[in-house]
């Protein structure tokens, strides 16, 4: 009898325990479920915000495939027959030259930046000079200077030595403009080169040039590519110098767009086509280099 | 079992050898110091020439009276350009507008950008796509973006804004004419929020997970964890975003040039646009330079002070141990 009671009480204890487990389990599931519901709500909200912020860009691209008549209607037209007429008109209205100037100034200035910034970053990281902190501070402080305050002497000098409306003037300025961020980024990439590798190369008697080209460069090539991408984005989009220092002979894409709005201001579809074309290269580059963009913009502080 | 000392590694051995010859070591020191400086020199000289000299020249021009159209008008005039600038009501308006546009755009872009970063710092379906959509406004050529907003968004007759707000009684509102500064600020916030978002996101992703775990174990709620732990961590990233954002937004030129041309009247004329008009429309180098110097001083006070503050934070992350 005693034995049965004991078994009974054991069983009831087990049942109670199981019930308790089930109850807490339910409690957890309910909590977890609610958290997941909140999570879903936040995800939907994030999507909505993203679509809202992206919408003007989407609208620009949509408008560029419309005919002029469909471009401005009240209410706005959403369903239409896509056409490439506007794009072909933009191409025949002389977009070729500004495209060339933009490509030239962007690529040449980016190349020049890398050529100057790699050795400089080397002197600030791998074999640092004594006062590298002061130099870094100076480099970063030049990024803080308002370019508008420099335009007057630059304009006067360019006018006096006859390099107004010249590709090279923009190349010189864009190189200086992108140097600080390039030095910062490349320095942070160089800091990641393992010391052991450098030591080994030095023991083998490698000189500066060999060390730089054979040992360091292969390791930091991805970082250099990221730096180049960011320099390209800023050069391609630059407007202030371009509009004040160039016109017909060296005008870049932003200058072309400005001219376009004065001559074709009433033709929205054509404007949208031109604006889409002008933005496309950098938007694509930026999409590809998203991760590097984060790093570069955080000035290499992110490891 | 051998008790002999292990041979030194090669670099250490050479260092010991060099210690034995003090004279040659010192000469080697001077040479290597220059060898260290040499790679830096081209970039440093280039930056000094291209970025510093023009500013000095601007200061020089600000003390002169010079109209580009009048030959021989280039004369020393002391502080007259500054007096002329400050007595010009447009200049004072431009100063106020610059502060108004910059402050409101930076504050709003920081709030929106930080919010977006927090939203993006979760795992959810299509996160990569959402990030791609969100950074796009920053990548679109600013001039193209301004053009786009001016025509398809703000247009009183066929603009999207008028269409969207028409259920609320908006009918053919001249958005740019009636709300010029908000129009420019909205456009700036649209463009710069992704920039803030990218920087803050970098901060959020660098947050050590064990600290978050510890907070959770200690029973902190999500809100508590965010305000007490995460915010303390991303503070410096937000600061960096504010600093860089201010430097860029204070120089806003393209948007004003494209959307309002400084108008209506002088309602959206900021200092960069004022300076542009002084030099390229009125050919007035002296007053243009003086206003340039004023922009320079204002920016430098804010930026260098902030930079010194941020420097310590950045340096700890940058220094090679």
XYZ file of C-alpha atoms in Angstrom:
624
model
C 0.000 0.000 0.000
C 2.725 2.347 1.007
C 4.483 1.508 -2.191
C 1.460 2.403 -4.319
C 1.009 5.708 -2.553
C 4.606 6.487 -3.205
C 4.261 5.606 -6.885
C 1.112 7.640 -7.050
C 2.666 10.694 -5.514
C 5.665 10.249 -7.801
C 3.373 10.113 -10.798
C 1.424 13.150 -9.715
C 4.691 15.002 -9.196
C 5.758 14.098 -12.712
C 2.413 15.216 -14.089
C 2.663 18.458 -12.259
C 6.184 18.986 -13.518
C 5.116 18.224 -17.070
C 2.220 20.604 -16.726
C 4.537 23.286 -15.455
C 6.932 22.717 -18.329
C 4.086 22.888 -20.790
C 2.811 26.081 -19.228
C 6.191 27.853 -19.311
C 6.657 26.509 -22.807
C 3.349 28.068 -23.813
C 4.373 31.257 -22.096
C 7.634 31.298 -24.020
C 5.955 30.513 -27.276
C 3.477 33.288 -26.735
C 6.278 35.741 -25.883
C 8.412 34.532 -28.760
C 5.439 34.709 -31.095
C 4.739 38.278 -30.090
C 8.399 39.210 -30.573
C 8.296 37.595 -33.979
C 5.174 39.518 -34.849
C 6.882 42.752 -33.823
C 9.866 41.658 -35.852
C 7.703 41.163 -38.927
C 6.063 44.535 -38.422
C 9.464 46.229 -38.248
C 10.609 44.412 -41.379
C 7.544 45.527 -43.292
C 8.066 49.071 -42.006
C 11.717 49.010 -43.135
C 10.667 47.830 -46.576
C 8.074 50.587 -46.848
C 10.556 53.297 -45.877
C 13.113 51.937 -48.333
C 10.570 51.933 -51.150
C 9.437 55.459 -50.243
C 12.995 56.817 -50.327
C 13.809 54.928 -53.493
C 10.627 55.965 -55.221
C 11.886 59.250 -56.747
C 14.720 57.327 -58.405
C 12.335 54.675 -59.660
C 10.053 57.415 -60.930
C 12.942 59.040 -62.780
C 13.745 55.767 -64.537
C 10.071 55.115 -65.339
C 9.626 58.638 -66.716
C 12.654 58.205 -68.950
C 10.850 55.370 -70.753
C 7.688 57.402 -71.307
C 6.758 59.623 -74.193
C 6.668 63.347 -73.373
C 2.878 63.320 -73.390
C 2.756 60.611 -70.707
C 5.521 62.236 -68.640
C 3.372 64.961 -67.230
C -0.199 63.994 -66.621
C -2.513 64.576 -63.690
C -2.862 62.014 -62.132
C 0.610 60.616 -62.895
C 0.672 57.802 -65.436
C 1.816 54.456 -64.080
C 0.906 52.102 -66.902
C 2.372 52.994 -70.267
C 4.157 51.559 -73.280
C 7.889 51.869 -72.635
C 9.765 53.612 -75.402
C 13.421 54.341 -76.059
C 12.712 57.484 -78.071
C 13.852 59.837 -75.337
C 17.100 57.970 -74.817
C 17.903 58.083 -78.504
C 17.113 61.804 -78.527
C 19.463 62.368 -75.579
C 22.194 60.485 -77.385
C 21.730 62.572 -80.506
C 21.778 65.813 -78.506
C 25.500 65.592 -77.835
C 25.846 63.594 -74.638
C 28.972 61.950 -76.081
C 31.432 64.767 -75.388
C 30.477 65.414 -71.756
C 30.509 61.669 -71.159
C 34.065 61.569 -72.485
C 35.148 64.498 -70.307
C 33.575 62.944 -67.235
C 35.257 59.605 -67.901
C 38.616 61.264 -68.532
C 38.622 63.504 -65.454
C 37.278 60.724 -63.221
C 39.718 58.028 -64.341
C 42.839 60.191 -64.589
C 42.272 61.915 -61.246
C 41.572 58.582 -59.546
C 44.797 57.166 -60.976
C 46.741 60.212 -59.794
C 45.224 59.956 -56.322
C 46.314 56.336 -55.969
C 49.799 57.096 -57.296
C 50.338 59.807 -54.675
C 48.341 58.345 -51.801
C 49.849 54.832 -51.679
C 53.422 55.957 -50.851
C 52.061 58.612 -48.501
C 49.944 56.090 -46.644
C 53.003 53.825 -46.460
C 54.927 56.606 -44.699
C 52.089 56.954 -42.241
C 51.588 53.297 -41.411
C 54.167 50.643 -42.205
C 57.301 52.715 -41.696
C 55.663 55.651 -39.932
C 57.458 58.957 -39.744
C 57.772 60.432 -36.294
C 55.034 63.019 -36.627
C 52.519 60.880 -38.483
C 49.734 62.013 -36.158
C 50.225 65.659 -37.145
C 50.308 64.752 -40.819
C 47.116 62.704 -40.532
C 45.432 65.574 -38.773
C 46.495 67.956 -41.526
C 45.310 65.539 -44.220
C 41.909 65.176 -42.635
C 41.585 68.887 -41.948
C 41.889 69.684 -45.665
C 38.677 67.721 -46.153
C 36.991 70.220 -43.824
C 37.871 73.235 -45.958
C 34.923 74.696 -47.848
C 35.770 74.589 -51.555
C 33.689 77.687 -52.199
C 36.303 79.712 -50.336
C 38.993 78.572 -52.769
C 37.196 79.094 -56.048
C 38.182 82.736 -56.567
C 41.977 82.345 -56.747
C 41.592 79.057 -58.618
C 39.377 80.749 -61.173
C 41.713 83.744 -61.530
C 44.834 81.602 -61.870
C 43.145 79.297 -64.377
C 41.999 82.327 -66.369
C 45.439 83.936 -66.338
C 47.352 80.865 -67.452
C 44.660 79.875 -69.933
C 43.450 76.579 -68.483
C 39.797 77.523 -68.046
C 37.464 75.007 -69.659
C 40.222 72.390 -69.669
C 39.988 68.738 -68.544
C 43.307 68.943 -66.725
C 42.137 71.742 -64.432
C 39.437 69.444 -63.090
C 41.891 66.537 -62.882
C 44.220 68.630 -60.675
C 41.384 69.731 -58.390
C 39.682 66.337 -58.124
C 43.011 64.728 -57.250
C 43.408 67.142 -54.341
C 39.757 66.776 -53.368
C 39.960 62.983 -53.025
C 43.438 62.767 -51.521
C 42.445 62.942 -47.834
C 39.907 60.144 -47.966
C 42.250 58.046 -50.124
C 45.190 58.457 -47.729
C 42.950 57.565 -44.794
C 41.490 54.515 -46.453
C 44.743 53.158 -47.878
C 46.467 53.672 -44.538
C 43.842 51.592 -42.783
C 44.310 48.835 -45.387
C 48.105 48.934 -45.026
C 47.816 48.522 -41.277
C 46.355 45.112 -41.973
C 49.481 43.814 -43.723
C 50.978 41.294 -41.274
C 54.285 42.462 -39.805
C 55.796 38.991 -40.207
C 55.435 39.193 -43.981
C 57.213 42.545 -44.057
C 59.974 41.326 -41.765
C 60.538 38.293 -43.941
C 60.832 40.485 -47.017
C 63.271 42.815 -45.271
C 65.429 39.918 -44.119
C 65.572 38.779 -47.721
C 67.009 42.198 -48.494
C 64.019 43.686 -50.311
C 64.304 47.434 -50.967
C 61.479 49.916 -50.660
C 60.322 49.474 -54.243
C 60.373 45.682 -54.115
C 58.657 45.716 -50.754
C 55.955 47.991 -52.070
C 55.296 46.329 -55.421
C 55.956 42.673 -54.638
C 54.914 42.315 -51.018
C 52.412 44.974 -50.006
C 50.479 45.725 -53.184
C 49.220 42.179 -53.788
C 47.778 42.136 -50.263
C 46.047 45.499 -50.442
C 44.737 45.378 -54.014
C 41.107 44.841 -52.907
C 41.421 47.833 -50.585
C 42.865 49.952 -53.378
C 39.961 48.981 -55.600
C 37.545 50.155 -52.910
C 39.420 53.448 -52.563
C 39.347 53.939 -56.314
C 35.589 53.339 -56.385
C 34.942 55.994 -53.771
C 37.197 58.508 -55.546
C 35.331 57.805 -58.770
C 31.952 58.407 -57.141
C 32.988 61.799 -55.803
C 34.714 62.916 -59.021
C 31.882 61.818 -61.258
C 29.275 63.702 -59.216
C 31.292 66.887 -58.570
C 29.428 69.994 -59.665
C 30.799 73.211 -58.147
C 34.229 73.252 -59.793
C 32.838 71.811 -62.995
C 30.149 74.450 -63.471
C 32.438 77.352 -62.604
C 35.569 76.290 -64.455
C 34.330 74.481 -67.548
C 31.867 75.111 -70.326
C 31.657 73.706 -73.815
C 35.184 72.375 -74.318
C 35.552 70.409 -71.069
C 32.061 70.353 -69.561
C 31.362 67.156 -67.619
C 28.051 65.336 -67.209
C 26.649 67.558 -64.415
C 27.373 70.638 -66.541
C 25.659 68.969 -69.484
C 22.592 68.296 -67.346
C 22.431 71.947 -66.289
C 22.639 73.068 -69.885
C 20.002 70.520 -70.735
C 17.498 71.928 -68.247
C 17.784 75.396 -69.739
C 17.337 74.172 -73.301
C 14.935 71.264 -72.689
C 13.445 72.248 -69.327
C 9.914 71.489 -70.412
C 10.667 68.014 -71.674
C 10.510 65.855 -68.580
C 10.937 62.491 -70.234
C 14.058 63.637 -72.011
C 15.395 65.206 -68.801
C 14.696 61.990 -66.907
C 16.506 59.997 -69.575
C 19.528 62.304 -69.395
C 19.526 62.286 -65.582
C 19.265 58.485 -65.486
C 22.140 58.081 -67.915
C 24.287 60.541 -65.968
C 23.657 58.739 -62.672
C 23.848 55.165 -63.912
C 27.626 54.503 -63.792
C 28.066 55.676 -60.210
C 24.882 54.039 -58.953
C 26.092 50.727 -60.355
C 29.577 51.194 -58.882
C 28.110 52.075 -55.507
C 25.790 49.066 -55.502
C 28.722 46.785 -56.233
C 30.973 48.369 -53.600
C 28.457 48.753 -50.745
C 30.645 47.169 -48.079
C 33.681 49.198 -49.064
C 31.555 52.310 -49.084
C 30.742 51.723 -45.421
C 34.399 51.309 -44.605
C 35.606 54.241 -46.609
C 33.002 56.591 -45.216
C 33.766 55.571 -41.659
C 37.288 56.735 -42.522
C 38.856 53.345 -41.964
C 37.952 53.401 -38.299
C 36.035 50.193 -38.836
C 38.083 47.064 -38.928
C 70.180 18.613 -22.583
C 71.835 21.737 -23.930
C 72.020 24.898 -21.834
C 73.430 27.145 -24.564
C 71.509 30.308 -25.558
C 69.436 29.962 -28.706
C 70.758 32.046 -31.634
C 69.025 35.401 -32.033
C 66.684 35.870 -34.978
C 68.368 37.631 -37.873
C 66.910 41.169 -37.425
C 67.709 41.158 -33.729
C 71.216 39.952 -34.451
C 71.713 42.785 -36.903
C 70.386 45.262 -34.365
C 72.894 43.967 -31.824
C 75.663 44.229 -34.387
C 74.657 47.797 -35.179
C 74.803 48.704 -31.484
C 78.480 47.812 -31.574
C 79.091 50.562 -34.146
C 77.432 53.698 -32.753
C 78.710 56.125 -35.433
C 77.325 54.234 -38.383
C 74.039 53.681 -36.586
C 73.476 57.392 -36.166
C 74.195 58.079 -39.823
C 71.896 55.222 -40.731
C 69.251 56.888 -38.524
C 69.360 60.191 -40.396
C 69.246 58.431 -43.736
C 66.368 56.202 -42.766
C 64.463 59.179 -41.401
C 64.607 60.714 -44.849
C 63.844 57.396 -46.446
C 60.751 57.330 -44.292
C 59.701 60.845 -45.217
C 60.396 60.602 -48.933
C 57.300 58.598 -49.966
C 55.088 61.079 -48.162
C 56.539 64.171 -49.799
C 54.858 64.186 -53.240
C 51.367 63.855 -51.777
C 52.037 66.320 -48.971
C 53.508 68.982 -51.253
C 50.686 68.483 -53.741
C 48.068 68.927 -51.043
C 49.711 72.019 -49.606
C 49.987 73.655 -53.033
C 46.504 72.810 -54.274
C 44.496 73.088 -51.059
C 46.308 75.619 -48.859
C 47.657 78.206 -51.287
C 44.241 79.120 -52.739
C 42.903 79.853 -49.258
C 45.814 82.162 -48.529
C 45.159 83.835 -51.879
C 41.480 84.220 -50.963
C 42.478 86.038 -47.787
C 44.772 88.259 -49.890
C 42.002 89.081 -52.361
C 39.583 89.854 -49.541
C 41.713 92.884 -48.672
C 41.487 94.234 -52.204
C 38.848 95.947 -54.246
C 38.712 94.325 -57.641
C 36.066 94.116 -60.301
C 37.072 91.691 -63.018
C 35.373 93.802 -65.678
C 37.153 97.034 -64.746
C 40.856 96.936 -65.707
C 43.149 98.563 -63.159
C 40.566 98.294 -60.384
C 42.742 95.835 -58.457
C 43.734 97.939 -55.440
C 44.409 97.421 -51.751
C 41.348 98.433 -49.751
C 41.891 97.117 -46.242
C 38.755 95.800 -44.606
C 36.388 97.534 -46.982
C 35.246 94.281 -48.628
C 34.234 92.946 -45.230
C 32.373 96.175 -44.447
C 30.605 95.987 -47.820
C 29.725 92.353 -47.260
C 28.248 92.926 -43.814
C 26.328 95.998 -44.930
C 24.805 94.034 -47.811
C 21.404 92.741 -46.638
C 21.688 89.814 -49.058
C 24.890 88.733 -47.364
C 23.271 88.745 -43.935
C 20.283 86.824 -45.324
C 22.691 84.349 -46.902
C 24.461 83.876 -43.574
C 21.171 83.204 -41.782
C 19.931 80.913 -44.577
C 23.169 78.924 -44.508
C 22.828 78.297 -40.786
C 19.136 77.457 -41.109
C 19.570 75.050 -44.024
C 22.653 73.362 -42.599
C 21.334 72.956 -39.067
C 17.923 71.601 -40.043
C 19.257 69.320 -42.782
C 22.013 67.900 -40.559
C 19.692 67.287 -37.607
C 16.985 65.652 -39.726
C 19.432 63.586 -41.791
C 21.090 62.371 -38.589
C 17.774 61.317 -37.072
C 16.525 59.641 -40.243
C 19.901 58.066 -41.030
C 20.378 56.681 -37.531
C 16.829 55.314 -37.555
C 17.450 53.622 -40.887
C 20.708 52.140 -39.622
C 18.950 50.673 -36.579
C 16.216 49.236 -38.809
C 18.810 47.732 -41.118
C 20.837 46.228 -38.287
C 18.398 43.318 -37.956
C 18.072 40.078 -39.844
C 15.067 40.171 -42.131
C 13.931 39.057 -45.521
C 15.605 40.989 -48.328
C 17.925 43.025 -46.120
C 20.590 43.346 -48.817
C 18.010 44.612 -51.302
C 16.658 47.135 -48.801
C 20.169 48.424 -48.095
C 20.751 48.752 -51.824
C 17.533 50.743 -52.262
C 18.353 52.960 -49.293
C 21.857 53.985 -50.373
C 20.739 54.888 -53.884
C 19.723 58.522 -53.154
C 23.293 59.147 -52.014
C 24.709 57.694 -55.233
C 22.435 59.473 -57.709
C 24.276 62.448 -59.183
C 23.225 65.366 -56.929
C 22.461 67.572 -59.908
C 20.275 64.828 -61.382
C 18.576 64.374 -58.024
C 17.853 68.097 -57.775
C 16.499 68.115 -61.313
C 14.317 65.130 -60.522
C 12.812 66.687 -57.399
C 12.278 70.033 -59.028
C 10.334 68.577 -61.944
C 8.639 65.326 -60.999
C 8.161 65.882 -57.251
C 7.677 69.583 -56.584
C 5.906 70.625 -59.778
C 2.634 72.396 -58.912
C 0.644 70.854 -61.758
C 1.993 67.391 -62.423
C 4.280 66.761 -59.456
C 4.013 63.655 -57.292
C 3.825 65.666 -54.078
C 0.753 67.533 -55.263
C -0.832 64.243 -56.348
C -0.083 62.455 -53.066
C -1.324 65.343 -50.933
C -4.384 66.142 -53.031
C -6.684 64.083 -50.762
C -5.597 66.431 -47.979
C -6.626 69.523 -49.866
C -3.434 70.337 -51.731
C -4.303 71.667 -55.122
C -1.637 72.903 -57.518
C 0.516 74.258 -54.717
C 3.646 76.067 -55.781
C 5.755 74.020 -53.345
C 9.117 75.590 -54.128
C 7.735 79.118 -54.154
C 5.769 78.784 -50.923
C 8.175 76.588 -48.954
C 11.582 77.303 -50.474
C 13.781 76.364 -47.521
C 11.863 73.200 -46.589
C 12.063 72.194 -50.265
C 15.864 72.460 -50.227
C 16.142 70.841 -46.780
C 13.934 67.885 -47.794
C 16.083 67.305 -50.843
C 19.258 67.470 -48.706
C 17.850 65.091 -46.107
C 16.861 62.687 -48.872
C 20.399 62.721 -50.201
C 22.371 62.702 -46.941
C 20.352 60.315 -44.739
C 21.865 57.292 -46.527
C 25.297 58.750 -45.838
C 24.584 58.948 -42.107
C 22.988 55.516 -42.287
C 26.110 53.946 -43.793
C 28.394 55.400 -41.124
C 26.117 54.524 -38.194
C 25.537 51.059 -39.629
C 29.299 50.543 -39.634
C 29.234 51.486 -35.952
C 26.359 49.164 -35.115
C 28.017 46.259 -36.860
C 31.250 46.776 -34.963
C 29.463 46.529 -31.617
C 30.889 43.629 -29.614
C 28.273 40.902 -29.265
C 29.408 39.768 -25.805
C 28.489 43.153 -24.347
C 24.986 42.833 -25.800
C 24.743 39.283 -24.438
C 25.838 40.490 -21.016
C 23.167 43.190 -21.076
C 20.544 40.585 -21.974
C 21.698 38.215 -19.227
C 21.499 41.058 -16.727
C 17.858 41.425 -17.714
C 18.037 44.700 -19.637
C 15.087 45.360 -21.933
C 15.585 46.085 -25.614
C 15.051 49.782 -25.054
C 17.440 49.857 -22.113
C 20.075 47.965 -24.069
C 19.755 50.435 -26.900
C 19.943 53.627 -24.851
C 22.535 52.462 -22.318
C 24.803 50.202 -24.366
C 24.351 50.640 -28.098
C 23.947 54.396 -28.101
C 27.118 54.789 -26.053
C 28.954 52.701 -28.599
C 27.656 54.354 -31.778
C 27.921 57.865 -30.345
C 31.272 58.474 -32.019
C 29.981 57.229 -35.354
C 26.987 59.544 -35.126
C 29.393 62.309 -34.256
C 31.539 61.538 -37.282
C 28.449 61.541 -39.497
C 27.325 64.898 -38.094
C 30.789 66.345 -38.609
C 31.176 65.179 -42.207
C 27.545 65.881 -43.022
C 27.825 69.467 -41.767
C 30.967 70.075 -43.779
C 29.278 68.877 -46.948
C 25.865 70.435 -46.363
C 27.228 73.860 -45.423
C 28.674 73.922 -48.944
C 25.345 73.123 -50.614
C 25.435 74.745 -54.016
C 24.159 72.456 -56.748
C 20.692 72.022 -55.240
C 20.163 75.745 -54.866
C 21.568 76.422 -58.296
C 19.247 73.850 -59.847
C 16.054 74.160 -57.829
C 15.654 77.784 -56.739
C 18.547 79.881 -58.072
C 18.654 81.371 -54.579
C 15.050 82.533 -54.775
C 12.308 83.404 -54.571
C 14.019 86.714 -54.017
C 16.873 85.761 -51.736
C 14.907 83.250 -49.667
C 17.282 80.365 -50.328
C 20.485 82.240 -51.119
C 23.160 80.636 -48.952
C 26.780 81.776 -48.653
C 28.164 79.544 -51.418
C 25.477 80.775 -53.799
C 25.992 84.398 -52.699
C 29.711 84.074 -53.321
C 29.061 82.518 -56.708
C 26.805 85.424 -57.664
C 29.312 88.007 -56.431
C 32.118 86.536 -58.503
C 30.488 85.071 -61.575
C 27.608 87.512 -62.054
C 28.846 90.741 -60.459
C 32.558 90.016 -61.044
C 33.201 91.438 -57.598
C 36.315 89.596 -56.439
C 36.861 91.548 -53.215
C 33.419 91.018 -51.672
C 33.302 87.438 -52.959
C 36.661 86.704 -51.328
C 35.603 88.369 -48.072
C 32.479 86.210 -47.887
C 34.648 83.202 -48.743
C 36.904 84.000 -45.791
C 33.858 84.266 -43.548
C 32.624 80.837 -44.702
C 36.121 79.504 -44.122
C 36.377 80.843 -40.581
C 32.910 79.631 -39.649
C 33.512 76.149 -41.021
C 36.933 75.886 -39.442
C 35.753 76.862 -35.978
C 33.122 74.155 -36.075
C 35.069 71.529 -37.983
C 38.497 71.784 -36.366
C 37.045 71.897 -32.880
C 34.934 68.877 -33.665
C 37.805 67.166 -35.441
C 40.089 67.525 -32.415
C 37.366 65.965 -30.332
C 36.771 63.117 -32.787
C 40.488 62.657 -33.314
C 41.096 60.856 -30.062
C 38.320 58.404 -30.838
C 39.577 57.726 -34.340
C 43.187 57.531 -33.323
C 42.651 54.721 -30.860
C 41.083 52.696 -33.630
C 43.854 53.586 -36.068
C 47.071 53.263 -34.091
C 49.163 50.202 -34.782
C 50.042 48.549 -31.497
